[in-house]
Coordinates of C-alpha atoms in Angstrom, one line a residue:
M30 CA 0.0 0.0 0.0
R31 CA 2.8 2.5 1.0
G32 CA 4.6 1.6 -2.2
G33 CA 1.6 2.4 -4.3
I34 CA 1.1 5.8 -2.5
A35 CA 4.8 6.6 -3.0
L36 CA 4.5 5.7 -6.6
C37 CA 1.4 7.9 -7.1
F38 CA 3.2 10.8 -5.3
A39 CA 6.2 10.4 -7.5
V40 CA 4.1 10.4 -10.7
L41 CA 2.2 13.5 -9.4
C42 CA 5.4 15.3 -8.7
A43 CA 6.8 14.5 -12.1
A44 CA 3.7 15.7 -13.8
L45 CA 3.8 19.0 -11.8
A46 CA 7.5 19.4 -12.6
E47 CA 6.9 19.1 -16.4
G48 CA 6.6 22.3 -18.3
K49 CA 3.8 23.5 -20.5
V50 CA 4.1 22.8 -24.3
Y51 CA 2.2 25.5 -26.2
T52 CA 0.4 25.1 -29.5
K53 CA 1.5 27.6 -32.2
C54 CA -1.6 29.7 -32.0
G55 CA -1.7 29.5 -28.2
L56 CA 1.8 30.7 -28.0
T57 CA 1.2 33.5 -30.5
Q58 CA -1.8 34.7 -28.5
E59 CA 0.2 34.5 -25.2
L60 CA 3.1 36.5 -26.6
L61 CA 0.7 39.2 -27.8
K62 CA -0.9 39.3 -24.3
K63 CA 2.7 39.8 -22.9
G64 CA 3.2 42.8 -25.0
F65 CA 5.1 41.4 -28.0
S66 CA 4.7 43.4 -31.2
R67 CA 2.3 41.9 -33.7
S68 CA 4.8 42.7 -36.5
L69 CA 7.5 40.6 -34.8
V70 CA 5.4 37.8 -33.1
G71 CA 6.1 35.5 -36.1
N72 CA 9.8 35.8 -35.5
W73 CA 9.3 35.1 -31.8
V74 CA 7.2 32.0 -32.5
C75 CA 9.7 30.7 -35.0
L76 CA 12.5 31.3 -32.6
I77 CA 10.7 29.5 -29.8
E78 CA 9.8 26.5 -32.0
S79 CA 13.4 26.1 -33.1
E80 CA 14.9 26.7 -29.7
S81 CA 12.6 24.9 -27.2
G82 CA 9.9 23.2 -29.2
K83 CA 7.5 25.5 -27.4
D84 CA 8.3 23.7 -24.1
T85 CA 8.7 25.9 -21.0
S86 CA 10.8 23.2 -19.1
K87 CA 13.5 22.6 -21.7
Q88 CA 17.1 22.8 -20.5
V89 CA 20.2 22.4 -22.6
T90 CA 23.7 22.2 -21.2
K91 CA 26.2 24.0 -23.5
A92 CA 29.8 23.0 -24.1
N93 CA 31.0 25.9 -21.8
G94 CA 28.9 24.5 -18.9
S95 CA 26.2 27.2 -19.1
K96 CA 22.6 26.2 -19.6
S97 CA 20.0 27.5 -22.0
L98 CA 16.7 27.5 -20.2
G99 CA 12.9 27.5 -20.8
L100 CA 10.7 28.6 -23.6
F101 CA 13.1 31.2 -25.0
Q102 CA 16.3 29.2 -24.2
I103 CA 17.8 32.1 -22.3
N104 CA 21.5 31.4 -21.4
S105 CA 22.5 31.3 -17.7
K106 CA 26.0 32.6 -18.4
E107 CA 24.9 36.2 -18.9
W108 CA 21.2 36.6 -18.3
C109 CA 20.2 34.9 -15.0
Q110 CA 21.7 33.2 -12.0
F111 CA 20.9 30.0 -10.2
G112 CA 19.6 30.2 -6.6
T113 CA 19.3 33.9 -6.4
P114 CA 18.2 36.7 -8.8
G115 CA 21.1 37.9 -10.9
G116 CA 22.5 38.3 -14.4
K117 CA 21.4 41.1 -16.8
C118 CA 17.7 40.1 -16.3
R119 CA 18.1 40.1 -12.5
M120 CA 16.2 36.8 -12.2
K121 CA 16.7 33.2 -11.0
C122 CA 17.4 30.8 -13.8
E123 CA 15.0 28.3 -12.2
D124 CA 12.2 30.8 -12.9
L125 CA 12.7 30.3 -16.6
L126 CA 11.5 26.7 -16.3
N127 CA 8.0 27.2 -14.9
D128 CA 4.8 27.8 -16.7
N129 CA 4.6 31.5 -15.9
I130 CA 6.3 33.1 -18.8
T131 CA 5.9 36.7 -17.8
D132 CA 9.4 37.1 -16.4
D133 CA 10.8 34.9 -19.3
A134 CA 9.1 37.2 -21.8
A135 CA 10.6 40.3 -20.2
C136 CA 14.1 38.8 -20.1
A137 CA 13.8 37.7 -23.8
Q138 CA 12.8 41.2 -24.8
K139 CA 15.8 42.5 -22.9
V140 CA 18.1 40.1 -24.8
H141 CA 16.5 41.2 -28.0
S142 CA 16.9 44.9 -27.2
E143 CA 20.6 44.4 -26.4
V144 CA 21.6 41.8 -29.0
G145 CA 18.7 41.2 -31.4
F146 CA 17.3 37.9 -32.7
K147 CA 20.8 36.9 -33.7
A148 CA 21.4 36.1 -30.0
W149 CA 19.6 32.8 -30.7
D150 CA 21.2 30.3 -33.0
G151 CA 17.8 28.7 -33.6
W152 CA 16.4 32.0 -35.0
T153 CA 19.5 32.5 -37.3
R154 CA 19.3 28.9 -38.5
S155 CA 15.5 28.5 -38.9
C156 CA 13.9 31.9 -39.2
Y157 CA 16.3 34.6 -40.5
G158 CA 15.3 35.7 -44.0
R159 CA 12.3 33.4 -44.3
T160 CA 8.7 34.3 -45.0
Y161 CA 7.4 31.7 -42.5
P162 CA 7.5 34.0 -39.5
S163 CA 5.4 36.7 -41.1
T164 CA 2.6 34.2 -41.8
I165 CA 2.2 33.0 -38.2
A166 CA 0.3 36.0 -36.8
S167 CA -2.2 36.1 -39.6
A168 CA -2.9 32.3 -39.3
C169 CA -3.5 32.5 -35.6
I170 CA -5.1 35.9 -34.9
P171 CA -8.2 37.2 -36.6
A172 CA -7.8 40.5 -38.4
P173 CA -9.1 43.5 -36.5
S174 CA -12.7 44.2 -37.3
P175 CA -13.3 47.3 -39.3
Q176 CA -14.5 50.4 -37.5
K177 CA -18.2 51.0 -37.8
T178 CA -18.9 54.1 -39.8
S179 CA -22.0 56.2 -39.5
S180 CA -24.4 56.1 -42.4
F181 CA -25.2 59.3 -44.2
K182 CA -28.7 59.2 -42.8
S183 CA -27.5 59.0 -39.2
L184 CA -25.2 61.9 -39.7
F185 CA -27.9 64.3 -40.9
F186 CA -31.2 62.9 -39.6
I187 CA -30.9 62.5 -35.9

């Protein structure tokens, strides 16, 4: 009985530790909610697909011993610090691995503002110079509805 409870607890903990894997449209909509520009959101989605496979829990250890973490694969060498907030983003690296991407998004935008998309090898390899990124937003987000205009009659005959 105790073994069964321990096994269930271990499975539950493993499930809770797993990150969220976004769909393309879900990711697009989430990035727009986080303030990413509609004109660049296709590049961000392409970058995330190529870097993390849209998985918030992805970790990759680099040859230099640093880690690339989370949805945006932000590198621990320069942008965050393990155990305590630090790096240029002033955040804990562990926070890049949870499902709350608010701080991840802010850090990714900081990386982009300082270095550009070329900070990510996945973007350079998979997204740079391709038309694919520009089609993502239009496929996942409905076009804004046109403004209602007053009819001639309503303008003059109140």
